[in-house]
Coordinates of C-alpha atoms in Angstrom, one line a residue:
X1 CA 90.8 168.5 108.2
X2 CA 90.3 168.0 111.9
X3 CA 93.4 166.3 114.0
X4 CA 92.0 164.0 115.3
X5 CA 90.8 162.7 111.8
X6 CA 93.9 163.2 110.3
X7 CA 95.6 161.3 112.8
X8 CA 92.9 158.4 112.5
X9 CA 93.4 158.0 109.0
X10 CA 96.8 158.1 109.6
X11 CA 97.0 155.1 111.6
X12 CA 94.5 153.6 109.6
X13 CA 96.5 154.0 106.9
X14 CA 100.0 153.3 108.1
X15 CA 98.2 149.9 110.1
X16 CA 97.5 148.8 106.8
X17 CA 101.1 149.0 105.4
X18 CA 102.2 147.3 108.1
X19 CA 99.6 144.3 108.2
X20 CA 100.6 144.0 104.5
X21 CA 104.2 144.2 105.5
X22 CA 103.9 141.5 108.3
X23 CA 101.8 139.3 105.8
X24 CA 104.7 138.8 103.8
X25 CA 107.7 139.1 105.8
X26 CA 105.6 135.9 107.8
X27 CA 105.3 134.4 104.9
X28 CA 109.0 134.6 104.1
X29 CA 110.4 133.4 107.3
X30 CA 107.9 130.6 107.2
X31 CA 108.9 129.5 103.4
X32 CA 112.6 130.0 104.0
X33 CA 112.4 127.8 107.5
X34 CA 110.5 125.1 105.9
X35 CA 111.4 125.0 102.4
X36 CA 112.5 121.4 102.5
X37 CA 109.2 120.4 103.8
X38 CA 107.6 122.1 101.3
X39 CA 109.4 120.7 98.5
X40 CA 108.4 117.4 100.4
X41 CA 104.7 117.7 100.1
X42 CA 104.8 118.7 96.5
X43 CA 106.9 115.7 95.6
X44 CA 103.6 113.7 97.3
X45 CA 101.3 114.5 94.7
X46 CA 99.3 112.2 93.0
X47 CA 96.4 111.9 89.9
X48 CA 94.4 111.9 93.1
X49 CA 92.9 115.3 93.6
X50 CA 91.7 114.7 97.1
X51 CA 95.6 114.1 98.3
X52 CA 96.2 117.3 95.8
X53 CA 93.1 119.3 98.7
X54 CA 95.5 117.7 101.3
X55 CA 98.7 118.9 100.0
X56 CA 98.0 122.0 98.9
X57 CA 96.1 123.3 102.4
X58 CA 99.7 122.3 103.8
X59 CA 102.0 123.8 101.1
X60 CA 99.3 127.1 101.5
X61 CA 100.1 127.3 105.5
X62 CA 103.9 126.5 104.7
X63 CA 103.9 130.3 102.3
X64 CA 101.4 131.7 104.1
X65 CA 99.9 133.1 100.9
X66 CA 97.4 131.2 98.4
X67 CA 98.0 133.2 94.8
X68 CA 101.6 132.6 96.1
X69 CA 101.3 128.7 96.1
X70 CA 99.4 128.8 93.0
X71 CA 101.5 130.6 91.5
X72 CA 103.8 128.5 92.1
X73 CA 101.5 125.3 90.6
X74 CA 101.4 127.2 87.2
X75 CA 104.7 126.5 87.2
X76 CA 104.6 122.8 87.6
X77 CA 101.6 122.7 85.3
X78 CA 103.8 124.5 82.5
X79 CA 106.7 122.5 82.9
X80 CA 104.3 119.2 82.8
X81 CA 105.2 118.1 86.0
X82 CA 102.0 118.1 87.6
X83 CA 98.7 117.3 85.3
X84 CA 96.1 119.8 85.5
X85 CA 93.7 117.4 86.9
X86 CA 96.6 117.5 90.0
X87 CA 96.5 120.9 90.4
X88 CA 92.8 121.5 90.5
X89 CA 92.8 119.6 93.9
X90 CA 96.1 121.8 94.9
X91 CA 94.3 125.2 94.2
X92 CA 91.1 124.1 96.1
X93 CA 93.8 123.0 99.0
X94 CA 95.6 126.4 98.7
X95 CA 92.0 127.9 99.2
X96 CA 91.0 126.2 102.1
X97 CA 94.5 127.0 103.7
X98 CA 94.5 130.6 103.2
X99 CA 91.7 131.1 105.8
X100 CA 93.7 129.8 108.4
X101 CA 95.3 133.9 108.7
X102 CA 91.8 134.5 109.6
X103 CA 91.7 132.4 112.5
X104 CA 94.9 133.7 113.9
X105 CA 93.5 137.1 113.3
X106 CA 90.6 136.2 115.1
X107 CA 92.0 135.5 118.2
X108 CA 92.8 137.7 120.4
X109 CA 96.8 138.0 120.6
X110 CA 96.9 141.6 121.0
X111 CA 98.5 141.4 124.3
X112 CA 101.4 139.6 123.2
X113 CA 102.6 141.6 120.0
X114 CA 105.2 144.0 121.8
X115 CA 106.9 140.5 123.6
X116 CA 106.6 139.0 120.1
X117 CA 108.5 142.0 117.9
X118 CA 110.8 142.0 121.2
X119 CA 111.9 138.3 120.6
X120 CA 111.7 138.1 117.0
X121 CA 114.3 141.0 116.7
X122 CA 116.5 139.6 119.6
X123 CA 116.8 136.5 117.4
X124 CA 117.3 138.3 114.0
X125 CA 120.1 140.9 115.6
X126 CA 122.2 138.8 118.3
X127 CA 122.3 135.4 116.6
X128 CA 124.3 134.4 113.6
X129 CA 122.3 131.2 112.5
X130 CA 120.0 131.3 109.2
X131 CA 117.4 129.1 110.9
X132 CA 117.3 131.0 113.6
X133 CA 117.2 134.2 111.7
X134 CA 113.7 132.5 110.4
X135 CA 112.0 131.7 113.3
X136 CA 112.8 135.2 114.1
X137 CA 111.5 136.8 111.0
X138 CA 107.9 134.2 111.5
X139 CA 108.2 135.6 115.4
X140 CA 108.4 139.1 114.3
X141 CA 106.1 139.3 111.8
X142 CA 103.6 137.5 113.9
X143 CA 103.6 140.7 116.5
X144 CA 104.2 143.2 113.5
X145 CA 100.8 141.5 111.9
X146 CA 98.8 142.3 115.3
X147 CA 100.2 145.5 115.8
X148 CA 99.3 146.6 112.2
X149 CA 95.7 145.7 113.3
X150 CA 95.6 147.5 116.4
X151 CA 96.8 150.8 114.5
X152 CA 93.9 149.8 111.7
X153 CA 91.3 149.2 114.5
X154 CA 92.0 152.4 116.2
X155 CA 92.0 154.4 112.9
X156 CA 88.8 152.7 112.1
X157 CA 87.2 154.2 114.9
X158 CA 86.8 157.8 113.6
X159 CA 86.9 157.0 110.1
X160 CA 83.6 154.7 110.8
X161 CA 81.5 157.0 112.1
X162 CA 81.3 159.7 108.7
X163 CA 78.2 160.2 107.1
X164 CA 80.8 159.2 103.6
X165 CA 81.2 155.9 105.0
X166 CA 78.0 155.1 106.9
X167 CA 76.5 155.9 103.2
X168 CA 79.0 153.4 101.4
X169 CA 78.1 150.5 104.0
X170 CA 74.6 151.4 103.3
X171 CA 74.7 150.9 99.8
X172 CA 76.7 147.5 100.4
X173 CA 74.4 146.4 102.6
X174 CA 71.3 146.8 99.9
X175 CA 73.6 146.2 97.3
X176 CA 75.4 142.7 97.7
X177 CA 76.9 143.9 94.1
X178 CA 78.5 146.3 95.0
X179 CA 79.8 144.3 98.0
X180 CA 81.4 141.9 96.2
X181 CA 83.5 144.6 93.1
X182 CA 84.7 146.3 96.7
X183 CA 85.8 142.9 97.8
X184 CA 87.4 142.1 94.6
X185 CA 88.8 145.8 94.0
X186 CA 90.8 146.1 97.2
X187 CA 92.0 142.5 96.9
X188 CA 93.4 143.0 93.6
X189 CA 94.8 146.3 95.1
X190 CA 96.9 145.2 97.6
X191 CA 97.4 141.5 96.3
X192 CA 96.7 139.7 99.6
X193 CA 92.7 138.2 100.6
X194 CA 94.7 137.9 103.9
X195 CA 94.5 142.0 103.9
X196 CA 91.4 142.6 103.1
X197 CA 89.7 139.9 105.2
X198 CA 91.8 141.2 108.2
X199 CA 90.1 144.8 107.6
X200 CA 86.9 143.0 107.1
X201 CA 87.0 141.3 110.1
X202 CA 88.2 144.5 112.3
X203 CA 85.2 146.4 111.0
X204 CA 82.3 143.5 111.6
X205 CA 84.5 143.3 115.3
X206 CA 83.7 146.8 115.7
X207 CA 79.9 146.8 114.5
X208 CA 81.0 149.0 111.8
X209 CA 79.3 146.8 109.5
X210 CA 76.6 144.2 108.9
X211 CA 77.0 140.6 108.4
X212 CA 75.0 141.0 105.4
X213 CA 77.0 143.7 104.2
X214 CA 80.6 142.0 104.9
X215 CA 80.1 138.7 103.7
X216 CA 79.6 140.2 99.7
X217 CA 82.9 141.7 100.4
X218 CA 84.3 138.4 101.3
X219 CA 83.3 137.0 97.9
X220 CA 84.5 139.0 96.6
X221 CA 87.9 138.8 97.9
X222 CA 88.2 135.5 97.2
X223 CA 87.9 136.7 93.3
X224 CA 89.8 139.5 93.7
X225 CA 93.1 137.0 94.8
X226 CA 92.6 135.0 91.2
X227 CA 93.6 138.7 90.1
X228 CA 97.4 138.1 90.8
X229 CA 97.2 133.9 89.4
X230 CA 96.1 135.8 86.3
X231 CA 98.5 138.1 86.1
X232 CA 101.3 135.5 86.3
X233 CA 100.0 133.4 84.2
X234 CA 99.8 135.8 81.1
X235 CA 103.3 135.1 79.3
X236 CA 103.6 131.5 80.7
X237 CA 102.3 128.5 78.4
X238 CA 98.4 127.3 77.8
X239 CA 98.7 124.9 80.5
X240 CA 99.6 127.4 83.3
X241 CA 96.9 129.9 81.6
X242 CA 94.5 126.9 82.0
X243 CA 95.4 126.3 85.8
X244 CA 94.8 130.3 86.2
X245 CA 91.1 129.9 84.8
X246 CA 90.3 127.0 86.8
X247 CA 90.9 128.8 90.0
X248 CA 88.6 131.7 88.6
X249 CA 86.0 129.6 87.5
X250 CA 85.8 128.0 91.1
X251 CA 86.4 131.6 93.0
X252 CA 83.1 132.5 90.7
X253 CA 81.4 130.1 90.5
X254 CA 81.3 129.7 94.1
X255 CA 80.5 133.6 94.6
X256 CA 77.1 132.9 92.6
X257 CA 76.1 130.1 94.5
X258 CA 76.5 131.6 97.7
X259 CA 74.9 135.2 96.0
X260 CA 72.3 132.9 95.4
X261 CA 71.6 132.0 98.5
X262 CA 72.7 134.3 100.8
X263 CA 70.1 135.0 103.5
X264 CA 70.1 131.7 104.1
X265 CA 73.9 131.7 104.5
X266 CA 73.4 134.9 106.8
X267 CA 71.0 133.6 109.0
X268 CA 73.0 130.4 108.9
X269 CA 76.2 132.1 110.1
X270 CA 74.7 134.1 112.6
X271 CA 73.1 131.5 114.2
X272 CA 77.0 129.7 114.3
X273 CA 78.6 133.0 115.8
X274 CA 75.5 133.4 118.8
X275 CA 75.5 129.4 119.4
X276 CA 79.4 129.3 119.9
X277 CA 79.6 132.5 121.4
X278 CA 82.0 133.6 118.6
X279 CA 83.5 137.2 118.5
X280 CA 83.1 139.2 115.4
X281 CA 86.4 138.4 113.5
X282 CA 86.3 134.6 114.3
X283 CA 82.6 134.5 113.0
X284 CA 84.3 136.1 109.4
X285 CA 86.8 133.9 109.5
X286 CA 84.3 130.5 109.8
X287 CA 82.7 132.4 107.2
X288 CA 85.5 132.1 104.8
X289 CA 86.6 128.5 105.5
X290 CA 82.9 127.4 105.3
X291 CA 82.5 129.5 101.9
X292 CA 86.1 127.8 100.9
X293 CA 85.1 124.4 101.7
X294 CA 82.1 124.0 100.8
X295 CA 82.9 125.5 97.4
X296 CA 85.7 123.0 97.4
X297 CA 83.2 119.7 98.0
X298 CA 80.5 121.0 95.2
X299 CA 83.7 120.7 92.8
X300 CA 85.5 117.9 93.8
X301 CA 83.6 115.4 92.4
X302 CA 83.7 117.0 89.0
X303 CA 87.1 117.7 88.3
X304 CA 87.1 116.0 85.3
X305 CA 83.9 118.3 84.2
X306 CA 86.5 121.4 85.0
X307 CA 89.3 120.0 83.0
X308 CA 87.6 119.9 79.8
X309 CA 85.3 123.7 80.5
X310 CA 89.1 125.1 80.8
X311 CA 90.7 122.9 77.9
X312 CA 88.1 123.7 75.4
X313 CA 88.0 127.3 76.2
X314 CA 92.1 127.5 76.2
X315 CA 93.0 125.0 73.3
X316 CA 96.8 123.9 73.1
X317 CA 98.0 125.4 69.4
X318 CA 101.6 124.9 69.7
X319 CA 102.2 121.1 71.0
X320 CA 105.7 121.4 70.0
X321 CA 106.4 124.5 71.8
X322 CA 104.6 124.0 74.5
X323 CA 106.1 120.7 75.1
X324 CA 109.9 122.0 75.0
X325 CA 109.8 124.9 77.5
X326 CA 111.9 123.0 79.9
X327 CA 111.2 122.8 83.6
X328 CA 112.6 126.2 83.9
X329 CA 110.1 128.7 85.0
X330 CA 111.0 132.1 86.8
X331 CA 107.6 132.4 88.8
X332 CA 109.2 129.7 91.0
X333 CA 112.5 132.1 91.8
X334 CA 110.9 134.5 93.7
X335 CA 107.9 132.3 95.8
X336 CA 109.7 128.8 96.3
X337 CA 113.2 128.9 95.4
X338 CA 113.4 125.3 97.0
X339 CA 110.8 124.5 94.1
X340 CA 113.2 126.2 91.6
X341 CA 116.2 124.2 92.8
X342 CA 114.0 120.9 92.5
X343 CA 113.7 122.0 88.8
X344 CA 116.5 122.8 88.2
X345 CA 117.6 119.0 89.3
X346 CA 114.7 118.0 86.6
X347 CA 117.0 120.0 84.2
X348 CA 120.1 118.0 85.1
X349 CA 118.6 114.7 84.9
X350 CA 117.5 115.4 80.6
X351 CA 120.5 116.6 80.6
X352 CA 122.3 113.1 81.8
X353 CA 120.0 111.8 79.4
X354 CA 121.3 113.7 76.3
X355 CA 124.9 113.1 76.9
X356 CA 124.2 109.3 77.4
X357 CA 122.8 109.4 74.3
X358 CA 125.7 111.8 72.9
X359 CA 128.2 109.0 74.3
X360 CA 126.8 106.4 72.6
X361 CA 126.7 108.0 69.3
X362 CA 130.3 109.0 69.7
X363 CA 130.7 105.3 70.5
X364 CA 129.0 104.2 67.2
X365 CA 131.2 106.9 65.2
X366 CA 134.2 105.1 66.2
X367 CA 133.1 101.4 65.5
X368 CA 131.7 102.2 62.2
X369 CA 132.8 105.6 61.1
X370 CA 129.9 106.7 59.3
X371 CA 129.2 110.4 59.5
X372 CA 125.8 110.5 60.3
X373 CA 126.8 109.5 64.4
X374 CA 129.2 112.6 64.2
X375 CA 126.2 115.2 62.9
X376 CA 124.5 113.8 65.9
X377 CA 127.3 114.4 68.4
X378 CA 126.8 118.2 67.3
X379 CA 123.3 118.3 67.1
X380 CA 122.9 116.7 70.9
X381 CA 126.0 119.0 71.8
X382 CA 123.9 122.2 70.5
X383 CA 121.0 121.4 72.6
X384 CA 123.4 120.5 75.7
X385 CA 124.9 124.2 75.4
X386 CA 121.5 126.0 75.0
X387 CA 120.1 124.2 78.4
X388 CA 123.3 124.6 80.0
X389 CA 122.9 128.5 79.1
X390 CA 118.9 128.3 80.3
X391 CA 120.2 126.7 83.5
X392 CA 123.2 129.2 84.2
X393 CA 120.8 132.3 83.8
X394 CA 118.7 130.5 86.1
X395 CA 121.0 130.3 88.3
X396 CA 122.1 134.4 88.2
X397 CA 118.2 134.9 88.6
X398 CA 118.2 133.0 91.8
X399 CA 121.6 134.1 93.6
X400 CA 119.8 137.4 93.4
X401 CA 116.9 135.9 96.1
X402 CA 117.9 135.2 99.6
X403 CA 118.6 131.7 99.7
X404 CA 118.6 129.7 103.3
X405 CA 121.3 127.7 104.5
X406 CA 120.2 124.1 103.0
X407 CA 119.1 126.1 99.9
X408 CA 122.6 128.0 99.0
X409 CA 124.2 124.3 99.7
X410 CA 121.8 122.8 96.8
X411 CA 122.5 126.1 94.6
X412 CA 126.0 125.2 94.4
X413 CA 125.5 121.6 94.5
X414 CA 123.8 121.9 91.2
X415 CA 126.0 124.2 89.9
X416 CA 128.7 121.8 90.3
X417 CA 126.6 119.1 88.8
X418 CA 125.9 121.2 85.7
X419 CA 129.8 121.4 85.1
X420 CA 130.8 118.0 85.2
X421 CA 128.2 117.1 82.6
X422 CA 129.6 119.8 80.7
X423 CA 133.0 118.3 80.5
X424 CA 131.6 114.8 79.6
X425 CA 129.7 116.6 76.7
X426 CA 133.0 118.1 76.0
X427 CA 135.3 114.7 76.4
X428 CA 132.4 113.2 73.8
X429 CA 133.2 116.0 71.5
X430 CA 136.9 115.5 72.1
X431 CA 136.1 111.4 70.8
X432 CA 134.5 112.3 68.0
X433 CA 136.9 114.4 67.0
X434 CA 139.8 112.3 67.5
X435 CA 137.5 109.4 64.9
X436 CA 137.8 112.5 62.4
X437 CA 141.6 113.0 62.5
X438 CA 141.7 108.8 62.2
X439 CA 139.6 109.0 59.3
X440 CA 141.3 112.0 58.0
X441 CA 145.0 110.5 58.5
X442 CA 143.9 107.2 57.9
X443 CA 144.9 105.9 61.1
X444 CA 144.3 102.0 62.0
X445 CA 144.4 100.0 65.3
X446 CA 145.2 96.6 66.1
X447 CA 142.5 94.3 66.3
X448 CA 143.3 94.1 70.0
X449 CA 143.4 97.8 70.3
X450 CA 140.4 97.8 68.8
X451 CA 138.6 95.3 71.3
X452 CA 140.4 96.8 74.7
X453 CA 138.7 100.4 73.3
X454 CA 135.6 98.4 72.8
X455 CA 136.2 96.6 76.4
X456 CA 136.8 100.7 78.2
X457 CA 133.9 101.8 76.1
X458 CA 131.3 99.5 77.7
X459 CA 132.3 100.1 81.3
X460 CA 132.3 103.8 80.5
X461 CA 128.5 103.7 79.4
X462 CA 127.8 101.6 82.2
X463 CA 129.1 104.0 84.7
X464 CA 127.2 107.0 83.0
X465 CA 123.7 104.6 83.1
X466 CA 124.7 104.0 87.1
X467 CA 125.3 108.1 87.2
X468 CA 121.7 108.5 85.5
X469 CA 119.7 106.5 87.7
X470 CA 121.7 108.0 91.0
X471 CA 120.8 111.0 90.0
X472 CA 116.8 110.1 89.2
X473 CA 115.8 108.7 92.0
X474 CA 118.7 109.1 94.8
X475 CA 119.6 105.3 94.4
X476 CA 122.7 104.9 96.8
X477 CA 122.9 101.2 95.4
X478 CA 124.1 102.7 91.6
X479 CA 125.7 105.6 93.5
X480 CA 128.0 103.1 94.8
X481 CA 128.2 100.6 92.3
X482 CA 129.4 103.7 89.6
X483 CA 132.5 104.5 92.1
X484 CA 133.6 100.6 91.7
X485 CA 132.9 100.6 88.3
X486 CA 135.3 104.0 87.7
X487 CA 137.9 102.2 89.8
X488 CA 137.7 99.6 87.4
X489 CA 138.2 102.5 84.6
X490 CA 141.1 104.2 86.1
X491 CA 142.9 100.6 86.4
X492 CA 141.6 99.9 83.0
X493 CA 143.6 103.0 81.7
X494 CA 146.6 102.3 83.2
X495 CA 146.9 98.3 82.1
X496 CA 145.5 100.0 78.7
X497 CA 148.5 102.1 78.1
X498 CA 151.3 99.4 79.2
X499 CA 150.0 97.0 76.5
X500 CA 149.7 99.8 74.3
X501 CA 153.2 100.7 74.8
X502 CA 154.5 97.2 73.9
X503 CA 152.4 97.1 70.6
X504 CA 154.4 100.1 70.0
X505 CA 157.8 98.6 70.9
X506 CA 156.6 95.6 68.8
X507 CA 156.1 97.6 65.6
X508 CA 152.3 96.6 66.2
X509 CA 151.1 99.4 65.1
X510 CA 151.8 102.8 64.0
X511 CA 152.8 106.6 66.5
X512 CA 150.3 108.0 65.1
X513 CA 147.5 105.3 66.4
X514 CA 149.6 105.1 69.8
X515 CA 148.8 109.0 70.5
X516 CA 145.2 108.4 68.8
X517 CA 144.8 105.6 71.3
X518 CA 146.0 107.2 74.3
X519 CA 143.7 110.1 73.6
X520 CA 140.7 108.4 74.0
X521 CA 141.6 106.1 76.6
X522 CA 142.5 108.9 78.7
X523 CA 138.8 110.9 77.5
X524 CA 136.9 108.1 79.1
X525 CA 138.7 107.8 82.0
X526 CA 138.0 111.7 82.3
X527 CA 134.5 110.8 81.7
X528 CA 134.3 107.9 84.4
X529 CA 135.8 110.7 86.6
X530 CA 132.9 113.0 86.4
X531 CA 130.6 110.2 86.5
X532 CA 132.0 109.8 90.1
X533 CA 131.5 113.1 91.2
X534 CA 128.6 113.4 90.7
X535 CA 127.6 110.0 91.8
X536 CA 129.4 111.4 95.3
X537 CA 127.0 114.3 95.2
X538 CA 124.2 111.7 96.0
X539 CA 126.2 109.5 98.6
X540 CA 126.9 113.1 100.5
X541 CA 122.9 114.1 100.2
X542 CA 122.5 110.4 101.7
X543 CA 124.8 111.5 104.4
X544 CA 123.9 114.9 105.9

């Protein structure tokens, strides 16, 4: 092989790994810096799919990467958090904001890529801050992206010019086919429609190809990205599968309409690139974003239409199954661990729920002693252990991501949050047990024991409902209110056990029922405790 071939294809070759590495190590710093944000916008969605465009052109921007941010609506979709009719608009948004890499490619920052790795690696080597780690990572990657495109246009230059290739752009240029399985083939390949529209627009910038030619092969990138959202979605539930077909059928769909007509779309972008004076890879990247949005507004107005194609064809079997799955899902781990953390919190809140319920049955066991409250202690207490075991694997999966700052504080956060409920499971468990050794022994209280139990019991449960709604929907008001109401619990307990003590004294009532008595008394007050921990969880969030 001649050298200076060898040494084109070289560059060519090693351009490309590092325009794939920059892609994502951008994407990275750009996810980590502004994960909040982009847990922000998904919170924002709505049954309207035009805010879902919106939202998911910004989440798309926020990742850098579309299959990433659909990925990471499968998710949502399978744990019934967003409808599908939701993420339709989010995955034509994600669209959309995916050609926005092909603008910045398209102009010409080539002069500035040595000062941008320069910076970027000052601020990821000399400077101890997370957030400023990230800005360094977006910086470097930024001048590692242009740099891997330099290499690729200078390897091109050779390469171009064989009789192998000249033949291949030939046939893509008669062939508009074959243009778009290239497309979809290399896009598949290296994961990223980012990649392959960046080498795309370096050849048409070089006259290496035709505009006929290249815009097949940016059809059929846009298929070739649904590749990945397949992939993921293959062992997650019907409704994530359903949100992976819908993106095909409009990646498709839009490749045949604009197969369809596409010497009118040539002339039509031509005329674009000579009237604005557009280089080569800016006229690709209009391509794109026209080819995106225009698909986007020919199926907008028939989302519904969509919904039912993918429904019918993808029929939910298992309702059951599907419909306890949990929030849980590990696609978010790896592309938005700020999303993961959110549903994780989603977790935590059924769980609340449960053990409100599981108080309240331990309650009833106690004032009327049937058995059938007990079975339901255990039977709420078996599906408090399994989610608490879902949620602690959860959490092993994501300590093995790099987490930034406000991130790792929410990890443990939650972690935190997940124990205390497990001790109020626990101090229910611990009630219902102490009603068995009553029933067993045949232990009686007082009447008045009876009603100050009753009396501790009521402002336990109304802490725990304070607790619930804290913890739903950030409410300071019932944060607050659930630290006076465990003040009142803690002074309960103590006036609780005095009058106790001189029932005792009195010959009231029996040892036995005094220890029984003091028992639970001091279980709820255990209870109110946790309910103000975690109600100081929200008062701190409120705070920083």
């Amino acid at each position: 092989m001649d050298v200076t071939l060898q040494k084109q294809i070289f560059e060519f070759i090693g351009g490309l790994g590092l325009f794939v590495f920059a892609i994502t190590y951008l994407g990275e710093g750009l996810q980590k810096s502004t994960g909040e944000r982009l847990r922000k916008v998904i919170d924002t969605f709505t049954s309207n799919p035009i805010i879902g465009v919106f939202a998911g052109m910004i989440s798309t921007i926020l990742v850098q990467s579309s299959s990433g941010m659909i990925i990471i609506v499968l998710g949502l979709v399978s744990a019934r958090f967003m409808t599908l009719r939701q993420a339709i608009g989010v995955i034509m948004g994600a669209n959309i904001g995916t050609t926005l890499t092909a603008f910045i490619i398209g102009i010409n920052f080539s002069s500035y890529f040595l000062p941008a790795l320069a910076v970027g690696s000052m601020l990821i080597v000399f400077f101890y801050s997370k957030k400023v780690h990230y800005i360094g990572q977006v910086i470097f990657g930024f001048g590692a992206l242009f740099l891997g495109l330099e290499l690729m246009g200078d390897g091109m230059r050779e390469i171009v010019s064989l009789d192998i290739f000249q033949d291949f752009i030939l046939n893509m240029g008669n062939n508009p086919f074959f243009g778009v399985s290239m497309g979809t083939i290399f896009t598949a390949v290296v994961q990223k429609s980012s990649v392959s529209i960046g080498v795309l627009q370096e050849l048409y910038k070089q006259d290496s190809i035709s505009l006929t030619a290249a815009l097949p092969v940016l059809f059929g990138a846009n298929i070739g990205t649904t590749v990945t959202v397949v992939l993921a979605s293959l062992s997650a539930s019907v409704l994530a599968k359903r949100a992976a077909l819908t993106h095909v059928l409009l990646n498709v769909s839009g490749t045949i309409v604009f197969l369809a007509f596409l010497p009118v779309f040539t002339a039509f972008i031509s005329v674009v690139q000579v009237y604005f004076h557009l280089n080569g890879a800016i006229t690709i990247a209009v391509a794109h974003a026209f080819f995106n949005i225009f698909n986007t507004l020919l199926w907008l107005p028939f989302v519904g239409v969509l919904v039912y194609l993918v429904t019918k064809a993808l029929p939910e079997r298992n309702t059951f199954a599907t419909q306890n799955q949990g929030y849980l899902d590990r696609q978010f781990i790896e592309q938005a661990p700020t999303v993961a953390l959110s549903q994780v919190q989603k977790e935590i809140i059924e769980m609340s729920h449960l053990l409100s319920k599981n108080f309240a049955q331990a309650y009833s066991y106690l004032s009327t002693r049937d058995r059938i409250h007990a079975q339901e202690v255990a039977n709420l207490m078996e599906t408090l252990e399994s989610k608490e075991r879902k949620i602690k694997a959860y959490f092993l999966l994501l300590s093995e991501n790099a987490l930034s700052t406000l991130e790792s504080e929410d990890y443990f956060r939650l972690q935190e949050e997940v124990h205390y409920l497990k001790r109020i499971g626990a101090h229910c468990e611990n009630i219902t047990e102490f009603v068995d050794y009553q029933l067993a022994n045949k232990v009686f209280f007082t009447n008045e024991a009876s009603s100050d139990l009753e009396e501790m019991f009521q402002s336990t449960s109304k802490a725990l409902s304070e607790t619930i709604k804290a913890l739903e929907s950030k409410n300071i008001k019932s944060a607050r209110s659930v630290l006076e109401i465990e003040d009142r619990i803690d002074r309960m307990e103590r006036v609780l056990r005095k009058k106790h003590i001189l029932r005792l004294n009195e010959g009231e009532c029996s040892g036995a029922a005094g220890i029984l008595f003091v028992d639970i008394i001091n279980n709820l007050e255990r209870i109110g405790d946790y309910a103000e921990k975690l109600s100081q969880h929200i008062l701190e969030q409120n705070n920083s």
